[in-house]
PDB file of N, CA, C and O in Angstrom:
ATOM      1  N   LYS A   1       9.011  11.535 -20.726  1.00 42.00           N
ATOM      2  CA  LYS A   1       9.670   9.738 -20.534  1.00 42.00           C
ATOM      3  C   LYS A   1      10.400   9.611 -19.112  1.00 42.00           C
ATOM      4  O   LYS A   1       9.903   8.816 -18.213  1.00 42.00           O
ATOM      5  N   VAL A   2      10.953  10.456 -18.659  1.00 41.00           N
ATOM      6  CA  VAL A   2      11.898  10.617 -17.184  1.00 41.00           C
ATOM      7  C   VAL A   2      10.446  10.531 -16.417  1.00 41.00           C
ATOM      8  O   VAL A   2      10.717   9.992 -15.316  1.00 41.00           O
ATOM      9  N   SER A   3       9.613  11.290 -16.293  1.00 43.00           N
ATOM     10  CA  SER A   3       8.133  11.141 -15.470  1.00 43.00           C
ATOM     11  C   SER A   3       7.880   9.689 -14.960  1.00 43.00           C
ATOM     12  O   SER A   3       7.227   9.040 -14.180  1.00 43.00           O
ATOM     13  N   THR A   4       7.609   9.045 -16.302  1.00 38.00           N
ATOM     14  CA  THR A   4       7.067   7.452 -16.372  1.00 38.00           C
ATOM     15  C   THR A   4       8.016   6.373 -16.271  1.00 38.00           C
ATOM     16  O   THR A   4       7.629   5.859 -15.487  1.00 38.00           O
ATOM     17  N   MET A   5       9.183   6.836 -16.263  1.00 39.00           N
ATOM     18  CA  MET A   5      10.474   6.152 -15.698  1.00 39.00           C
ATOM     19  C   MET A   5      10.397   6.049 -14.196  1.00 39.00           C
ATOM     20  O   MET A   5      10.284   5.079 -13.549  1.00 39.00           O
ATOM     21  N   ILE A   6      10.017   7.088 -13.868  1.00 42.00           N
ATOM     22  CA  ILE A   6      10.115   7.340 -12.491  1.00 42.00           C
ATOM     23  C   ILE A   6       8.689   6.823 -11.898  1.00 42.00           C
ATOM     24  O   ILE A   6       9.250   5.879 -10.385  1.00 42.00           O
ATOM     25  N   LEU A   7       7.600   6.735 -11.958  1.00 43.00           N
ATOM     26  CA  LEU A   7       6.599   6.085 -11.828  1.00 43.00           C
ATOM     27  C   LEU A   7       6.483   4.905 -11.434  1.00 43.00           C
ATOM     28  O   LEU A   7       6.179   4.128 -11.258  1.00 43.00           O
ATOM     29  N   GLN A   8       7.039   4.206 -12.820  1.00 40.00           N
ATOM     30  CA  GLN A   8       7.387   2.814 -12.790  1.00 40.00           C
ATOM     31  C   GLN A   8       8.216   2.332 -11.697  1.00 40.00           C
ATOM     32  O   GLN A   8       7.828   1.212 -11.463  1.00 40.00           O
ATOM     33  N   TYR A   9       9.399   3.235 -11.791  1.00 40.00           N
ATOM     34  CA  TYR A   9      10.437   2.825 -10.079  1.00 40.00           C
ATOM     35  C   TYR A   9       9.769   2.762  -9.049  1.00 40.00           C
ATOM     36  O   TYR A   9       9.402   1.918  -8.200  1.00 40.00           O
ATOM     37  N   TYR A  10       8.580   3.477  -8.570  1.00 45.00           N
ATOM     38  CA  TYR A  10       7.723   3.914  -7.564  1.00 45.00           C
ATOM     39  C   TYR A  10       6.513   2.815  -7.462  1.00 45.00           C
ATOM     40  O   TYR A  10       6.318   2.708  -6.513  1.00 45.00           O
ATOM     41  N   VAL A  11       6.244   2.606  -8.283  1.00 44.00           N
ATOM     42  CA  VAL A  11       4.831   2.128  -8.345  1.00 44.00           C
ATOM     43  C   VAL A  11       5.223   0.230  -8.756  1.00 44.00           C
ATOM     44  O   VAL A  11       5.175   0.063  -9.949  1.00 44.00           O
ATOM     45  N   THR A  12       6.075  -0.354  -7.885  1.00 43.00           N
ATOM     46  CA  THR A  12       6.395  -1.783  -7.788  1.00 43.00           C
ATOM     47  C   THR A  12       5.522  -2.740  -6.597  1.00 43.00           C
ATOM     48  O   THR A  12       4.526  -2.476  -6.101  1.00 43.00           O
ATOM     49  N   GLU A  13       5.423  -3.634  -7.811  1.00 43.00           N
ATOM     50  CA  GLU A  13       4.723  -4.888  -7.281  1.00 43.00           C
ATOM     51  C   GLU A  13       6.062  -6.206  -6.701  1.00 43.00           C
ATOM     52  O   GLU A  13       6.725  -6.271  -7.616  1.00 43.00           O
ATOM     53  N   SER A  14       5.419  -6.535  -5.656  1.00 46.00           N
ATOM     54  CA  SER A  14       6.749  -8.194  -5.265  1.00 46.00           C
ATOM     55  C   SER A  14       6.143  -8.781  -5.481  1.00 46.00           C
ATOM     56  O   SER A  14       4.790  -9.308  -5.256  1.00 46.00           O
ATOM     57  N   THR A  15       6.711  -9.843  -6.477  1.00 45.00           N
ATOM     58  CA  THR A  15       5.806 -11.590  -6.833  1.00 45.00           C
ATOM     59  C   THR A  15       6.264 -12.330  -5.736  1.00 45.00           C
ATOM     60  O   THR A  15       7.866 -12.740  -5.389  1.00 45.00           O
ATOM     61  N   THR A  16       5.745 -13.366  -4.870  1.00 45.00           N
ATOM     62  CA  THR A  16       6.106 -14.218  -4.006  1.00 45.00           C
ATOM     63  C   THR A  16       5.512 -15.382  -4.310  1.00 45.00           C
ATOM     64  O   THR A  16       4.083 -15.622  -4.543  1.00 45.00           O
ATOM     65  N   GLY A  17       6.347 -16.535  -5.262  1.00 51.00           N
ATOM     66  CA  GLY A  17       5.064 -17.559  -5.435  1.00 51.00           C
ATOM     67  C   GLY A  17       4.435 -17.164  -6.644  1.00 51.00           C
ATOM     68  O   GLY A  17       4.556 -16.747  -7.788  1.00 51.00           O
ATOM     69  N   ASN A  18       2.985 -17.383  -6.675  1.00 48.00           N
ATOM     70  CA  ASN A  18       2.422 -17.677  -7.844  1.00 48.00           C
ATOM     71  C   ASN A  18       1.308 -16.339  -7.572  1.00 48.00           C
ATOM     72  O   ASN A  18       0.355 -15.470  -7.915  1.00 48.00           O
ATOM     73  N   ARG A  19       1.696 -15.834  -6.332  1.00 60.00           N
ATOM     74  CA  ARG A  19       0.742 -14.156  -5.738  1.00 60.00           C
ATOM     75  C   ARG A  19       1.767 -12.921  -5.865  1.00 60.00           C
ATOM     76  O   ARG A  19       2.873 -13.037  -5.783  1.00 60.00           O
ATOM     77  N   THR A  20       1.209 -12.080  -6.297  1.00 80.00           N
ATOM     78  CA  THR A  20       1.592 -10.906  -5.745  1.00 80.00           C
ATOM     79  C   THR A  20       1.048  -9.474  -5.082  1.00 80.00           C
ATOM     80  O   THR A  20      -0.075  -9.776  -5.238  1.00 80.00           O
ATOM     81  N   ASN A  21       1.934  -8.861  -4.460  1.00 93.00           N
ATOM     82  CA  ASN A  21       1.865  -8.440  -3.231  1.00 93.00           C
ATOM     83  C   ASN A  21       1.526  -6.913  -3.771  1.00 93.00           C
ATOM     84  O   ASN A  21       2.940  -6.630  -4.189  1.00 93.00           O
ATOM     85  N   ILE A  22       1.135  -5.916  -3.106  1.00 96.00           N
ATOM     86  CA  ILE A  22       0.970  -4.504  -3.321  1.00 96.00           C
ATOM     87  C   ILE A  22       2.104  -4.101  -2.274  1.00 96.00           C
ATOM     88  O   ILE A  22       1.979  -4.630  -1.188  1.00 96.00           O
ATOM     89  N   GLU A  23       3.047  -3.246  -2.983  1.00 96.00           N
ATOM     90  CA  GLU A  23       3.970  -2.531  -2.259  1.00 96.00           C
ATOM     91  C   GLU A  23       3.293  -1.275  -1.453  1.00 96.00           C
ATOM     92  O   GLU A  23       3.264  -0.357  -2.167  1.00 96.00           O
ATOM     93  N   ILE A  24       3.394  -1.290  -0.230  1.00 96.00           N
ATOM     94  CA  ILE A  24       2.201  -0.290   0.424  1.00 96.00           C
ATOM     95  C   ILE A  24       2.902   1.093   0.436  1.00 96.00           C
ATOM     96  O   ILE A  24       2.610   2.333   0.507  1.00 96.00           O
ATOM     97  N   GLU A  25       4.299   0.968   0.455  1.00 94.00           N
ATOM     98  CA  GLU A  25       5.311   2.108   0.692  1.00 94.00           C
ATOM     99  C   GLU A  25       5.248   3.149  -0.424  1.00 94.00           C
ATOM    100  O   GLU A  25       5.602   4.067  -1.012  1.00 94.00           O
ATOM    101  N   ALA A  26       4.930   2.135  -1.540  1.00 94.00           N
ATOM    102  CA  ALA A  26       4.872   2.878  -3.031  1.00 94.00           C
ATOM    103  C   ALA A  26       3.660   2.645  -3.880  1.00 94.00           C
ATOM    104  O   ALA A  26       3.555   3.590  -4.703  1.00 94.00           O
ATOM    105  N   ALA A  27       2.645   2.045  -3.434  1.00 96.00           N
ATOM    106  CA  ALA A  27       1.231   1.953  -4.176  1.00 96.00           C
ATOM    107  C   ALA A  27       0.524   3.251  -4.488  1.00 96.00           C
ATOM    108  O   ALA A  27       0.691   4.091  -3.563  1.00 96.00           O
ATOM    109  N   THR A  28      -0.276   3.252  -5.278  1.00 97.00           N
ATOM    110  CA  THR A  28      -0.839   4.263  -6.020  1.00 97.00           C
ATOM    111  C   THR A  28      -2.477   3.960  -5.168  1.00 97.00           C
ATOM    112  O   THR A  28      -2.751   2.987  -4.917  1.00 97.00           O
ATOM    113  N   LYS A  29      -2.890   5.022  -5.129  1.00 97.00           N
ATOM    114  CA  LYS A  29      -4.548   4.876  -4.836  1.00 97.00           C
ATOM    115  C   LYS A  29      -5.214   3.702  -5.337  1.00 97.00           C
ATOM    116  O   LYS A  29      -5.744   2.967  -5.268  1.00 97.00           O
ATOM    117  N   GLU A  30      -4.541   3.665  -7.074  1.00 97.00           N
ATOM    118  CA  GLU A  30      -5.724   2.947  -7.577  1.00 97.00           C
ATOM    119  C   GLU A  30      -4.975   1.624  -7.215  1.00 97.00           C
ATOM    120  O   GLU A  30      -6.286   0.609  -7.336  1.00 97.00           O
ATOM    121  N   ASP A  31      -3.620   0.982  -6.920  1.00 96.00           N
ATOM    122  CA  ASP A  31      -3.318   0.064  -6.640  1.00 96.00           C
ATOM    123  C   ASP A  31      -3.952  -0.660  -5.452  1.00 96.00           C
ATOM    124  O   ASP A  31      -3.964  -1.745  -4.979  1.00 96.00           O
ATOM    125  N   LEU A  32      -3.981   0.573  -4.227  1.00 97.00           N
ATOM    126  CA  LEU A  32      -4.665   0.240  -2.940  1.00 97.00           C
ATOM    127  C   LEU A  32      -5.974   0.154  -3.001  1.00 97.00           C
ATOM    128  O   LEU A  32      -6.014  -0.848  -2.274  1.00 97.00           O
ATOM    129  N   ASP A  33      -6.672   0.378  -3.641  1.00 96.00           N
ATOM    130  CA  ASP A  33      -8.295   0.322  -4.214  1.00 96.00           C
ATOM    131  C   ASP A  33      -8.172  -1.055  -4.499  1.00 96.00           C
ATOM    132  O   ASP A  33      -9.531  -1.606  -4.151  1.00 96.00           O
ATOM    133  N   THR A  34      -7.633  -1.619  -4.736  1.00 96.00           N
ATOM    134  CA  THR A  34      -7.740  -3.503  -5.322  1.00 96.00           C
ATOM    135  C   THR A  34      -7.926  -4.378  -4.024  1.00 96.00           C
ATOM    136  O   THR A  34      -7.837  -5.636  -4.084  1.00 96.00           O
ATOM    137  N   LEU A  35      -7.079  -3.468  -3.228  1.00 97.00           N
ATOM    138  CA  LEU A  35      -7.364  -4.437  -1.992  1.00 97.00           C
ATOM    139  C   LEU A  35      -8.283  -4.579  -1.126  1.00 97.00           C
ATOM    140  O   LEU A  35      -8.956  -3.912  -1.188  1.00 97.00           O
ATOM    141  N   PRO A  36      -8.395  -6.107  -0.530  1.00 96.00           N
ATOM    142  CA  PRO A  36     -10.029  -6.407  -0.287  1.00 96.00           C
ATOM    143  C   PRO A  36     -10.044  -5.169   1.409  1.00 96.00           C
ATOM    144  O   PRO A  36      -9.514  -4.947   2.208  1.00 96.00           O
ATOM    145  N   GLY A  37     -11.574  -5.180   0.979  1.00 94.00           N
ATOM    146  CA  GLY A  37     -11.678  -3.750   2.368  1.00 94.00           C
ATOM    147  C   GLY A  37     -11.228  -2.490   2.312  1.00 94.00           C
ATOM    148  O   GLY A  37     -11.458  -1.535   3.056  1.00 94.00           O
ATOM    149  N   ILE A  38     -10.588  -2.040   1.274  1.00 97.00           N
ATOM    150  CA  ILE A  38     -10.122  -1.022   0.784  1.00 97.00           C
ATOM    151  C   ILE A  38     -10.862  -0.129  -0.031  1.00 97.00           C
ATOM    152  O   ILE A  38     -10.821  -0.735  -1.818  1.00 97.00           O
ATOM    153  N   GLY A  39     -11.320   0.984   0.195  1.00 96.00           N
ATOM    154  CA  GLY A  39     -12.119   1.466  -1.313  1.00 96.00           C
ATOM    155  C   GLY A  39     -11.149   2.858  -1.168  1.00 96.00           C
ATOM    156  O   GLY A  39      -9.914   3.126  -0.834  1.00 96.00           O
ATOM    157  N   PRO A  40     -11.870   3.680  -2.185  1.00 97.00           N
ATOM    158  CA  PRO A  40     -10.775   4.857  -2.729  1.00 97.00           C
ATOM    159  C   PRO A  40     -10.301   5.981  -1.316  1.00 97.00           C
ATOM    160  O   PRO A  40      -9.557   6.482  -1.229  1.00 97.00           O
ATOM    161  N   ALA A  41     -11.536   6.174  -0.752  1.00 97.00           N
ATOM    162  CA  ALA A  41     -11.484   6.858   0.120  1.00 97.00           C
ATOM    163  C   ALA A  41     -10.195   6.292   1.900  1.00 97.00           C
ATOM    164  O   ALA A  41      -9.621   7.044   2.058  1.00 97.00           O
ATOM    165  N   THR A  42     -10.258   4.855   2.158  1.00 97.00           N
ATOM    166  CA  THR A  42      -9.211   4.563   2.840  1.00 97.00           C
ATOM    167  C   THR A  42      -7.971   4.519   1.924  1.00 97.00           C
ATOM    168  O   THR A  42      -6.966   4.270   2.697  1.00 97.00           O
ATOM    169  N   ALA A  43      -7.654   4.163   0.751  1.00 98.00           N
ATOM    170  CA  ALA A  43      -6.577   4.273  -0.397  1.00 98.00           C
ATOM    171  C   ALA A  43      -5.637   5.487  -0.176  1.00 98.00           C
ATOM    172  O   ALA A  43      -4.776   5.797   0.192  1.00 98.00           O
ATOM    173  N   GLN A  44      -6.608   6.603  -0.005  1.00 98.00           N
ATOM    174  CA  GLN A  44      -6.454   8.079  -0.036  1.00 98.00           C
ATOM    175  C   GLN A  44      -5.629   8.288   1.689  1.00 98.00           C
ATOM    176  O   GLN A  44      -4.545   8.717   1.711  1.00 98.00           O
ATOM    177  N   LYS A  45      -6.597   7.631   2.480  1.00 98.00           N
ATOM    178  CA  LYS A  45      -5.667   7.838   3.846  1.00 98.00           C
ATOM    179  C   LYS A  45      -4.322   7.035   3.960  1.00 98.00           C
ATOM    180  O   LYS A  45      -3.756   7.496   4.869  1.00 98.00           O
ATOM    181  N   ILE A  46      -4.453   6.099   3.136  1.00 98.00           N
ATOM    182  CA  ILE A  46      -2.657   5.430   3.142  1.00 98.00           C
ATOM    183  C   ILE A  46      -1.913   6.380   2.801  1.00 98.00           C
ATOM    184  O   ILE A  46      -0.920   6.627   3.133  1.00 98.00           O
ATOM    185  N   ILE A  47      -2.138   6.682   1.853  1.00 97.00           N
ATOM    186  CA  ILE A  47      -1.224   7.615   0.701  1.00 97.00           C
ATOM    187  C   ILE A  47      -1.241   8.737   1.746  1.00 97.00           C
ATOM    188  O   ILE A  47       0.358   9.264   2.173  1.00 97.00           O
ATOM    189  N   ASP A  48      -1.858   9.603   2.388  1.00 98.00           N
ATOM    190  CA  ASP A  48      -1.798  10.497   3.202  1.00 98.00           C
ATOM    191  C   ASP A  48      -0.910  10.371   4.285  1.00 98.00           C
ATOM    192  O   ASP A  48      -0.002  11.183   4.892  1.00 98.00           O
ATOM    193  N   TYR A  49      -1.174   9.349   5.121  1.00 97.00           N
ATOM    194  CA  TYR A  49      -0.371   8.704   5.968  1.00 97.00           C
ATOM    195  C   TYR A  49       0.772   8.745   5.893  1.00 97.00           C
ATOM    196  O   TYR A  49       1.735   8.807   6.448  1.00 97.00           O
ATOM    197  N   ARG A  50       1.337   7.898   4.916  1.00 96.00           N
ATOM    198  CA  ARG A  50       2.033   7.511   3.990  1.00 96.00           C
ATOM    199  C   ARG A  50       3.539   9.232   3.786  1.00 96.00           C
ATOM    200  O   ARG A  50       4.407   9.176   4.335  1.00 96.00           O
ATOM    201  N   GLN A  51       2.692  10.142   3.822  1.00 96.00           N
ATOM    202  CA  GLN A  51       3.282  11.031   3.083  1.00 96.00           C
ATOM    203  C   GLN A  51       3.349  12.146   4.727  1.00 96.00           C
ATOM    204  O   GLN A  51       4.505  12.896   4.514  1.00 96.00           O
ATOM    205  N   GLU A  52       2.506  11.885   5.265  1.00 97.00           N
ATOM    206  CA  GLU A  52       2.906  12.552   6.669  1.00 97.00           C
ATOM    207  C   GLU A  52       3.533  11.746   7.303  1.00 97.00           C
ATOM    208  O   GLU A  52       4.316  12.937   8.378  1.00 97.00           O
ATOM    209  N   HIS A  53       3.622  10.474   7.830  1.00 96.00           N
ATOM    210  CA  HIS A  53       4.752   9.452   8.785  1.00 96.00           C
ATOM    211  C   HIS A  53       5.874   9.354   8.145  1.00 96.00           C
ATOM    212  O   HIS A  53       6.807   8.285   8.767  1.00 96.00           O
ATOM    213  N   GLY A  54       5.879   8.956   6.929  1.00 94.00           N
ATOM    214  CA  GLY A  54       7.132   8.199   6.132  1.00 94.00           C
ATOM    215  C   GLY A  54       6.493   6.999   5.880  1.00 94.00           C
ATOM    216  O   GLY A  54       5.513   6.484   5.727  1.00 94.00           O
ATOM    217  N   ASN A  55       7.792   6.036   5.328  1.00 92.00           N
ATOM    218  CA  ASN A  55       7.244   4.421   4.690  1.00 92.00           C
ATOM    219  C   ASN A  55       6.894   4.176   6.044  1.00 92.00           C
ATOM    220  O   ASN A  55       7.035   4.069   7.177  1.00 92.00           O
ATOM    221  N   PHE A  56       5.998   2.428   5.548  1.00 95.00           N
ATOM    222  CA  PHE A  56       6.016   1.791   6.257  1.00 95.00           C
ATOM    223  C   PHE A  56       6.958   0.846   7.318  1.00 95.00           C
ATOM    224  O   PHE A  56       7.531  -0.026   6.394  1.00 95.00           O
ATOM    225  N   SER A  57       7.196   0.842   8.408  1.00 94.00           N
ATOM    226  CA  SER A  57       8.615  -0.180   8.950  1.00 94.00           C
ATOM    227  C   SER A  57       8.139  -2.040   8.502  1.00 94.00           C
ATOM    228  O   SER A  57       9.109  -2.191   7.955  1.00 94.00           O
ATOM    229  N   SER A  58       6.620  -1.697   8.852  1.00 96.00           N
ATOM    230  CA  SER A  58       6.261  -3.298   8.237  1.00 96.00           C
ATOM    231  C   SER A  58       4.951  -3.344   8.035  1.00 96.00           C
ATOM    232  O   SER A  58       4.221  -2.144   8.268  1.00 96.00           O
ATOM    233  N   ILE A  59       4.086  -4.486   7.309  1.00 97.00           N
ATOM    234  CA  ILE A  59       3.140  -4.423   6.958  1.00 97.00           C
ATOM    235  C   ILE A  59       1.915  -3.932   8.201  1.00 97.00           C
ATOM    236  O   ILE A  59       0.758  -3.335   7.924  1.00 97.00           O
ATOM    237  N   GLU A  60       2.365  -4.589   9.118  1.00 97.00           N
ATOM    238  CA  GLU A  60       1.563  -3.908  10.311  1.00 97.00           C
ATOM    239  C   GLU A  60       1.276  -2.689  10.674  1.00 97.00           C
ATOM    240  O   GLU A  60       0.373  -1.951  11.418  1.00 97.00           O
ATOM    241  N   ASP A  61       2.177  -1.935  10.147  1.00 97.00           N
ATOM    242  CA  ASP A  61       2.112  -0.317  10.414  1.00 97.00           C
ATOM    243  C   ASP A  61       0.530   0.212   9.641  1.00 97.00           C
ATOM    244  O   ASP A  61       0.338   1.418  10.399  1.00 97.00           O
ATOM    245  N   ILE A  62       0.093  -0.449   8.581  1.00 97.00           N
ATOM    246  CA  ILE A  62      -0.678  -0.146   8.119  1.00 97.00           C
ATOM    247  C   ILE A  62      -2.048   0.007   9.091  1.00 97.00           C
ATOM    248  O   ILE A  62      -3.093   0.887   8.602  1.00 97.00           O
ATOM    249  N   LYS A  63      -2.198  -0.787  10.104  1.00 98.00           N
ATOM    250  CA  LYS A  63      -3.161  -0.766  10.918  1.00 98.00           C
ATOM    251  C   LYS A  63      -3.100   0.614  11.687  1.00 98.00           C
ATOM    252  O   LYS A  63      -3.920   0.969  12.424  1.00 98.00           O
ATOM    253  N   ASN A  64      -2.032   1.509  11.544  1.00 97.00           N
ATOM    254  CA  ASN A  64      -2.302   3.034  12.336  1.00 97.00           C
ATOM    255  C   ASN A  64      -2.862   3.863  11.522  1.00 97.00           C
ATOM    256  O   ASN A  64      -3.317   5.515  11.989  1.00 97.00           O
ATOM    257  N   VAL A  65      -3.505   3.669  10.123  1.00 98.00           N
ATOM    258  CA  VAL A  65      -3.870   4.596   9.385  1.00 98.00           C
ATOM    259  C   VAL A  65      -5.606   4.325   9.944  1.00 98.00           C
ATOM    260  O   VAL A  65      -5.955   3.074   9.923  1.00 98.00           O
ATOM    261  N   LYS A  66      -6.230   5.650  10.355  1.00 96.00           N
ATOM    262  CA  LYS A  66      -7.652   5.587  10.567  1.00 96.00           C
ATOM    263  C   LYS A  66      -8.258   4.751   9.589  1.00 96.00           C
ATOM    264  O   LYS A  66      -8.702   5.224   8.521  1.00 96.00           O
ATOM    265  N   GLY A  67      -9.241   3.996   9.954  1.00 95.00           N
ATOM    266  CA  GLY A  67     -10.198   3.216   9.379  1.00 95.00           C
ATOM    267  C   GLY A  67      -9.811   1.518   8.774  1.00 95.00           C
ATOM    268  O   GLY A  67     -10.213   0.980   8.547  1.00 95.00           O
ATOM    269  N   ILE A  68      -8.524   1.048   9.353  1.00 97.00           N
ATOM    270  CA  ILE A  68      -8.237  -0.109   9.100  1.00 97.00           C
ATOM    271  C   ILE A  68      -7.550  -0.731  10.593  1.00 97.00           C
ATOM    272  O   ILE A  68      -6.706  -0.333  11.016  1.00 97.00           O
ATOM    273  N   GLY A  69      -8.501  -1.724  10.746  1.00 96.00           N
ATOM    274  CA  GLY A  69      -8.599  -2.367  12.022  1.00 96.00           C
ATOM    275  C   GLY A  69      -7.658  -3.956  11.654  1.00 96.00           C
ATOM    276  O   GLY A  69      -7.241  -3.851  10.906  1.00 96.00           O
ATOM    277  N   GLU A  70      -8.110  -4.617  12.591  1.00 97.00           N
ATOM    278  CA  GLU A  70      -7.351  -5.869  12.952  1.00 97.00           C
ATOM    279  C   GLU A  70      -8.465  -6.789  11.668  1.00 97.00           C
ATOM    280  O   GLU A  70      -7.641  -7.236  10.843  1.00 97.00           O
ATOM    281  N   ALA A  71      -9.475  -6.557  11.539  1.00 96.00           N
ATOM    282  CA  ALA A  71     -10.201  -7.133  10.405  1.00 96.00           C
ATOM    283  C   ALA A  71     -10.329  -6.831   8.993  1.00 96.00           C
ATOM    284  O   ALA A  71      -9.761  -7.662   8.289  1.00 96.00           O
ATOM    285  N   LYS A  72      -9.827  -5.462   8.966  1.00 96.00           N
ATOM    286  CA  LYS A  72      -9.259  -5.436   7.374  1.00 96.00           C
ATOM    287  C   LYS A  72      -7.512  -5.546   7.312  1.00 96.00           C
ATOM    288  O   LYS A  72      -7.553  -6.006   6.300  1.00 96.00           O
ATOM    289  N   PHE A  73      -7.344  -5.634   8.314  1.00 98.00           N
ATOM    290  CA  PHE A  73      -6.077  -6.033   7.810  1.00 98.00           C
ATOM    291  C   PHE A  73      -5.899  -7.516   7.887  1.00 98.00           C
ATOM    292  O   PHE A  73      -4.910  -7.895   7.191  1.00 98.00           O
ATOM    293  N   SER A  74      -6.369  -7.965   8.725  1.00 97.00           N
ATOM    294  CA  SER A  74      -6.070  -9.867   8.108  1.00 97.00           C
ATOM    295  C   SER A  74      -7.250 -10.291   6.973  1.00 97.00           C
ATOM    296  O   SER A  74      -5.962 -10.984   6.374  1.00 97.00           O
ATOM    297  N   LYS A  75      -7.921  -9.372   6.173  1.00 96.00           N
ATOM    298  CA  LYS A  75      -8.126  -9.511   4.923  1.00 96.00           C
ATOM    299  C   LYS A  75      -7.288  -9.247   4.164  1.00 96.00           C
ATOM    300  O   LYS A  75      -7.163  -9.892   2.582  1.00 96.00           O
ATOM    301  N   MET A  76      -6.143  -8.605   4.013  1.00 97.00           N
ATOM    302  CA  MET A  76      -4.911  -8.005   3.149  1.00 97.00           C
ATOM    303  C   MET A  76      -3.819  -8.203   3.330  1.00 97.00           C
ATOM    304  O   MET A  76      -2.887  -8.096   2.662  1.00 97.00           O
ATOM    305  N   GLN A  77      -3.356  -8.811   4.820  1.00 96.00           N
ATOM    306  CA  GLN A  77      -2.002  -9.047   5.367  1.00 96.00           C
ATOM    307  C   GLN A  77      -0.791 -10.053   4.148  1.00 96.00           C
ATOM    308  O   GLN A  77      -0.183  -9.633   4.136  1.00 96.00           O
ATOM    309  N   ASP A  78      -2.064 -11.104   3.265  1.00 96.00           N
ATOM    310  CA  ASP A  78      -0.950 -11.718   2.701  1.00 96.00           C
ATOM    311  C   ASP A  78      -0.791 -11.063   1.260  1.00 96.00           C
ATOM    312  O   ASP A  78      -0.777 -11.714   0.422  1.00 96.00           O
ATOM    313  N   LYS A  79      -1.595  -9.981   1.210  1.00 97.00           N
ATOM    314  CA  LYS A  79      -1.903  -9.339  -0.399  1.00 97.00           C
ATOM    315  C   LYS A  79      -0.732  -8.236  -0.612  1.00 97.00           C
ATOM    316  O   LYS A  79      -0.734  -7.257  -1.393  1.00 97.00           O
ATOM    317  N   ILE A  80      -0.318  -7.782   1.180  1.00 97.00           N
ATOM    318  CA  ILE A  80       1.010  -6.684   0.741  1.00 97.00           C
ATOM    319  C   ILE A  80       1.846  -7.087   1.510  1.00 97.00           C
ATOM    320  O   ILE A  80       2.283  -8.061   2.078  1.00 97.00           O
ATOM    321  N   CYS A  81       3.302  -6.482   0.929  1.00 96.00           N
ATOM    322  CA  CYS A  81       4.252  -6.200   1.525  1.00 96.00           C
ATOM    323  C   CYS A  81       4.766  -4.907   1.640  1.00 96.00           C
ATOM    324  O   CYS A  81       4.328  -3.761   1.071  1.00 96.00           O
ATOM    325  N   THR A  82       6.256  -4.766   2.191  1.00 92.00           N
ATOM    326  CA  THR A  82       6.799  -2.952   2.501  1.00 92.00           C
ATOM    327  C   THR A  82       7.822  -2.817   1.746  1.00 92.00           C
ATOM    328  O   THR A  82       8.092  -3.957   0.937  1.00 92.00           O
TER     329      THR A  82
END
């Protein structure tokens, strides 16, 4: 039960109006894979980057992940939060 509670704490989504944003600091690979332009490999790169460098200070920091440039960022920017 404790591990389930911890997982629920870290896998959070922020709701703004009628849209739900993925919290990139805590999202699972499966959560990240739902973002436009992000597949399983890039989702894993995001997680690896987060583990190596710590939490993202802003959503723009996700562009520091190899494979995420301005084009991918523009597709997902209104669907993510920190």
